[in-house]
Amino acid sequence: MQLGFVVSNATEKMEIAVCNEPGSDQNIIKVRTTHQGAWSPWMRIDVHRKGNDDHGELDAVVYEASVAKTAKTAQAAQSLASPVTITFTGDISGSFSFDGLDPSVQCKISGVQSAINTAIADHEKKYHSYSPGDAY
């Protein structure tokens, strides 16, 4: 696998991977999901057209992608079945949710300046403070 990431909600996960096609130097994109904790088989989701003059039919190896036959189906496939929320806790806090429909996601977090100020103060205290009698 060259690149991969996992998206999860409270109960289920989805893993997307970019990797080399076996026996080839082409990259492929594949996905798998969990249902009640059990992983599904990997499903290839990229689409390669045949190179001959066959009116653009799909290769058999990517038949899974043929379910996106209409723009409506493709648009519905972009949204997630359950919205995903990412939450930051600790020195900073904030959260955001996304459902796949809006391509722009923003997250407002708080505590960043305080965390930076604390880190700088700790650094200055440890490495830049001098008291009479300290060795150089």
PDB file of C-alpha atoms in Angstrom:
ATOM      1  CA  MET A   1       0.000   0.000   0.000  1.00  0.00           C
ATOM      2  CA  GLN A   2       1.394   3.377  -0.996  1.00  0.00           C
ATOM      3  CA  LEU A   3      -1.208   5.496   0.786  1.00  0.00           C
ATOM      4  CA  GLY A   4      -4.145   4.680   2.970  1.00  0.00           C
ATOM      5  CA  PHE A   5      -6.457   6.163   5.524  1.00  0.00           C
ATOM      6  CA  VAL A   6      -9.306   5.060   7.749  1.00  0.00           C
ATOM      7  CA  VAL A   7     -12.469   7.047   8.440  1.00  0.00           C
ATOM      8  CA  SER A   8     -14.665   5.910  11.282  1.00  0.00           C
ATOM      9  CA  ASN A   9     -17.773   6.858  13.166  1.00  0.00           C
ATOM     10  CA  ALA A  10     -18.959   5.494  16.495  1.00  0.00           C
ATOM     11  CA  THR A  11     -19.486   1.951  15.212  1.00  0.00           C
ATOM     12  CA  GLU A  12     -18.046   1.369  11.753  1.00  0.00           C
ATOM     13  CA  LYS A  13     -14.921   2.066   9.657  1.00  0.00           C
ATOM     14  CA  MET A  14     -14.032   2.680   6.015  1.00  0.00           C
ATOM     15  CA  GLU A  15     -10.483   2.200   4.693  1.00  0.00           C
ATOM     16  CA  ILE A  16      -9.310   3.653   1.380  1.00  0.00           C
ATOM     17  CA  ALA A  17      -5.998   2.569  -0.143  1.00  0.00           C
ATOM     18  CA  VAL A  18      -3.886   3.503  -3.142  1.00  0.00           C
ATOM     19  CA  CYS A  19      -1.567   0.698  -4.203  1.00  0.00           C
ATOM     20  CA  ASN A  20       0.071  -0.922  -7.211  1.00  0.00           C
ATOM     21  CA  GLU A  21      -2.013  -3.250  -9.309  1.00  0.00           C
ATOM     22  CA  PRO A  22      -0.549  -6.771  -9.013  1.00  0.00           C
ATOM     23  CA  GLY A  23       1.800  -7.449 -11.919  1.00  0.00           C
ATOM     24  CA  SER A  24       1.677  -3.855 -13.133  1.00  0.00           C
ATOM     25  CA  ASP A  25       3.138  -0.453 -12.368  1.00  0.00           C
ATOM     26  CA  GLN A  26      -0.308   1.203 -12.416  1.00  0.00           C
ATOM     27  CA  ASN A  27      -1.840   2.532  -9.225  1.00  0.00           C
ATOM     28  CA  ILE A  28      -5.317   1.432  -8.242  1.00  0.00           C
ATOM     29  CA  ILE A  29      -7.750   2.737  -5.636  1.00  0.00           C
ATOM     30  CA  LYS A  30      -9.649   0.313  -3.467  1.00  0.00           C
ATOM     31  CA  VAL A  31     -11.942   0.525  -0.454  1.00  0.00           C
ATOM     32  CA  ARG A  32     -13.311  -1.743   2.239  1.00  0.00           C
ATOM     33  CA  THR A  33     -15.744  -1.190   5.097  1.00  0.00           C
ATOM     34  CA  THR A  34     -16.776  -2.848   8.304  1.00  0.00           C
ATOM     35  CA  HIS A  35     -20.220  -4.136   9.171  1.00  0.00           C
ATOM     36  CA  GLN A  36     -20.645  -5.016  12.829  1.00  0.00           C
ATOM     37  CA  GLY A  37     -16.851  -4.983  13.133  1.00  0.00           C
ATOM     38  CA  ALA A  38     -16.108  -7.431  10.291  1.00  0.00           C
ATOM     39  CA  TRP A  39     -14.152  -6.107   7.295  1.00  0.00           C
ATOM     40  CA  SER A  40     -15.637  -6.540   3.818  1.00  0.00           C
ATOM     41  CA  PRO A  41     -13.396  -7.706   0.961  1.00  0.00           C
ATOM     42  CA  TRP A  42     -11.410  -4.993  -0.810  1.00  0.00           C
ATOM     43  CA  MET A  43     -13.386  -3.417  -3.702  1.00  0.00           C
ATOM     44  CA  ARG A  44     -11.629  -1.608  -6.498  1.00  0.00           C
ATOM     45  CA  ILE A  45     -13.224   1.805  -7.118  1.00  0.00           C
ATOM     46  CA  ASP A  46     -11.096   3.351  -9.856  1.00  0.00           C
ATOM     47  CA  VAL A  47     -12.247   3.006 -13.442  1.00  0.00           C
ATOM     48  CA  HIS A  48      -9.951   2.243 -16.385  1.00  0.00           C
ATOM     49  CA  ARG A  49     -11.390   2.210 -19.892  1.00  0.00           C
ATOM     50  CA  LYS A  50     -10.290  -0.399 -22.400  1.00  0.00           C
ATOM     51  CA  GLY A  51      -7.696   0.805 -24.868  1.00  0.00           C
ATOM     52  CA  ASN A  52      -9.412  -0.533 -27.994  1.00  0.00           C
ATOM     53  CA  ASP A  53     -12.318   0.995 -29.910  1.00  0.00           C
ATOM     54  CA  ASP A  54     -15.075  -0.685 -27.914  1.00  0.00           C
ATOM     55  CA  HIS A  55     -17.272   2.325 -27.153  1.00  0.00           C
ATOM     56  CA  GLY A  56     -15.789   2.779 -23.679  1.00  0.00           C
ATOM     57  CA  GLU A  57     -17.053  -0.366 -21.987  1.00  0.00           C
ATOM     58  CA  LEU A  58     -15.600  -1.103 -18.577  1.00  0.00           C
ATOM     59  CA  ASP A  59     -12.994  -3.792 -18.077  1.00  0.00           C
ATOM     60  CA  ALA A  60     -14.297  -6.766 -16.132  1.00  0.00           C
ATOM     61  CA  VAL A  61     -11.713  -6.162 -13.391  1.00  0.00           C
ATOM     62  CA  VAL A  62     -13.466  -2.909 -12.459  1.00  0.00           C
ATOM     63  CA  TYR A  63     -17.080  -4.002 -12.784  1.00  0.00           C
ATOM     64  CA  GLU A  64     -17.726  -2.687  -9.268  1.00  0.00           C
ATOM     65  CA  ALA A  65     -17.501   0.874 -10.588  1.00  0.00           C
ATOM     66  CA  SER A  66     -20.302   0.264 -13.079  1.00  0.00           C
ATOM     67  CA  VAL A  67     -22.870   0.925 -10.347  1.00  0.00           C
ATOM     68  CA  ALA A  68     -22.191   4.657 -10.845  1.00  0.00           C
ATOM     69  CA  LYS A  69     -24.109   4.678 -14.145  1.00  0.00           C
ATOM     70  CA  THR A  70     -25.907   7.970 -13.673  1.00  0.00           C
ATOM     71  CA  ALA A  71     -24.948  11.344 -12.276  1.00  0.00           C
ATOM     72  CA  LYS A  72     -27.603  10.902  -9.593  1.00  0.00           C
ATOM     73  CA  THR A  73     -26.054   7.619  -8.453  1.00  0.00           C
ATOM     74  CA  ALA A  74     -22.586   9.170  -8.471  1.00  0.00           C
ATOM     75  CA  GLN A  75     -23.782  12.150  -6.429  1.00  0.00           C
ATOM     76  CA  ALA A  76     -25.460   9.883  -3.882  1.00  0.00           C
ATOM     77  CA  ALA A  77     -22.237   7.875  -3.604  1.00  0.00           C
ATOM     78  CA  GLN A  78     -20.377  11.009  -2.508  1.00  0.00           C
ATOM     79  CA  SER A  79     -22.398  11.370   0.686  1.00  0.00           C
ATOM     80  CA  LEU A  80     -21.629   9.223   3.696  1.00  0.00           C
ATOM     81  CA  ALA A  81     -24.264   6.933   5.173  1.00  0.00           C
ATOM     82  CA  SER A  82     -23.522   8.416   8.599  1.00  0.00           C
ATOM     83  CA  PRO A  83     -21.905  11.827   9.157  1.00  0.00           C
ATOM     84  CA  VAL A  84     -18.398  11.661  10.615  1.00  0.00           C
ATOM     85  CA  THR A  85     -17.348  13.905  13.503  1.00  0.00           C
ATOM     86  CA  ILE A  86     -13.718  14.619  14.356  1.00  0.00           C
ATOM     87  CA  THR A  87     -13.089  16.028  17.837  1.00  0.00           C
ATOM     88  CA  PHE A  88      -9.906  17.552  19.272  1.00  0.00           C
ATOM     89  CA  THR A  89      -9.315  17.339  23.024  1.00  0.00           C
ATOM     90  CA  GLY A  90      -6.414  18.112  25.316  1.00  0.00           C
ATOM     91  CA  ASP A  91      -4.488  21.388  25.072  1.00  0.00           C
ATOM     92  CA  ILE A  92      -6.734  22.440  22.190  1.00  0.00           C
ATOM     93  CA  SER A  93     -10.401  21.714  21.625  1.00  0.00           C
ATOM     94  CA  GLY A  94     -12.870  21.769  18.797  1.00  0.00           C
ATOM     95  CA  SER A  95     -14.810  19.493  16.510  1.00  0.00           C
ATOM     96  CA  PHE A  96     -16.365  19.319  13.076  1.00  0.00           C
ATOM     97  CA  SER A  97     -18.666  17.013  11.197  1.00  0.00           C
ATOM     98  CA  PHE A  98     -18.887  16.166   7.540  1.00  0.00           C
ATOM     99  CA  ASP A  99     -21.181  14.037   5.441  1.00  0.00           C
ATOM    100  CA  GLY A 100     -19.433  14.147   2.077  1.00  0.00           C
ATOM    101  CA  LEU A 101     -21.925  16.500   0.417  1.00  0.00           C
ATOM    102  CA  ASP A 102     -20.053  19.755   1.075  1.00  0.00           C
ATOM    103  CA  PRO A 103     -16.522  19.730  -0.388  1.00  0.00           C
ATOM    104  CA  SER A 104     -15.413  22.474   2.033  1.00  0.00           C
ATOM    105  CA  VAL A 105     -14.874  21.504   5.672  1.00  0.00           C
ATOM    106  CA  GLN A 106     -13.740  23.945   8.350  1.00  0.00           C
ATOM    107  CA  CYS A 107     -12.858  23.340  11.963  1.00  0.00           C
ATOM    108  CA  LYS A 108     -12.656  26.110  14.543  1.00  0.00           C
ATOM    109  CA  ILE A 109     -10.413  25.111  17.412  1.00  0.00           C
ATOM    110  CA  SER A 110      -9.714  26.956  20.625  1.00  0.00           C
ATOM    111  CA  GLY A 111      -6.750  26.948  22.947  1.00  0.00           C
ATOM    112  CA  VAL A 112      -4.114  27.077  20.216  1.00  0.00           C
ATOM    113  CA  GLN A 113      -2.599  30.395  21.298  1.00  0.00           C
ATOM    114  CA  SER A 114      -2.600  29.312  24.936  1.00  0.00           C
ATOM    115  CA  ALA A 115      -0.879  26.024  24.053  1.00  0.00           C
ATOM    116  CA  ILE A 116       1.755  27.883  22.002  1.00  0.00           C
ATOM    117  CA  ASN A 117       2.348  30.427  24.783  1.00  0.00           C
ATOM    118  CA  THR A 118       2.761  27.644  27.354  1.00  0.00           C
ATOM    119  CA  ALA A 119       5.223  25.765  25.120  1.00  0.00           C
ATOM    120  CA  ILE A 120       7.283  28.930  24.544  1.00  0.00           C
ATOM    121  CA  ALA A 121       7.307  29.767  28.265  1.00  0.00           C
ATOM    122  CA  ASP A 122       8.435  26.229  29.144  1.00  0.00           C
ATOM    123  CA  HIS A 123      11.180  26.406  26.506  1.00  0.00           C
ATOM    124  CA  GLU A 124      12.394  29.812  27.725  1.00  0.00           C
ATOM    125  CA  LYS A 125      12.391  28.652  31.335  1.00  0.00           C
ATOM    126  CA  LYS A 126      14.354  25.510  30.513  1.00  0.00           C
ATOM    127  CA  TYR A 127      16.853  26.853  27.969  1.00  0.00           C
ATOM    128  CA  HIS A 128      17.030  30.629  28.297  1.00  0.00           C
ATOM    129  CA  SER A 129      16.796  31.507  31.974  1.00  0.00           C
ATOM    130  CA  TYR A 130      19.895  32.487  33.949  1.00  0.00           C
ATOM    131  CA  SER A 131      20.382  32.882  37.634  1.00  0.00           C
ATOM    132  CA  PRO A 132      23.531  34.248  39.289  1.00  0.00           C
ATOM    133  CA  GLY A 133      25.873  31.372  40.021  1.00  0.00           C
ATOM    134  CA  ASP A 134      24.671  29.261  37.060  1.00  0.00           C
ATOM    135  CA  ALA A 135      27.456  27.812  34.951  1.00  0.00           C
ATOM    136  CA  TYR A 136      27.606  28.825  31.307  1.00  0.00           C
TER     137      TYR A 136
END
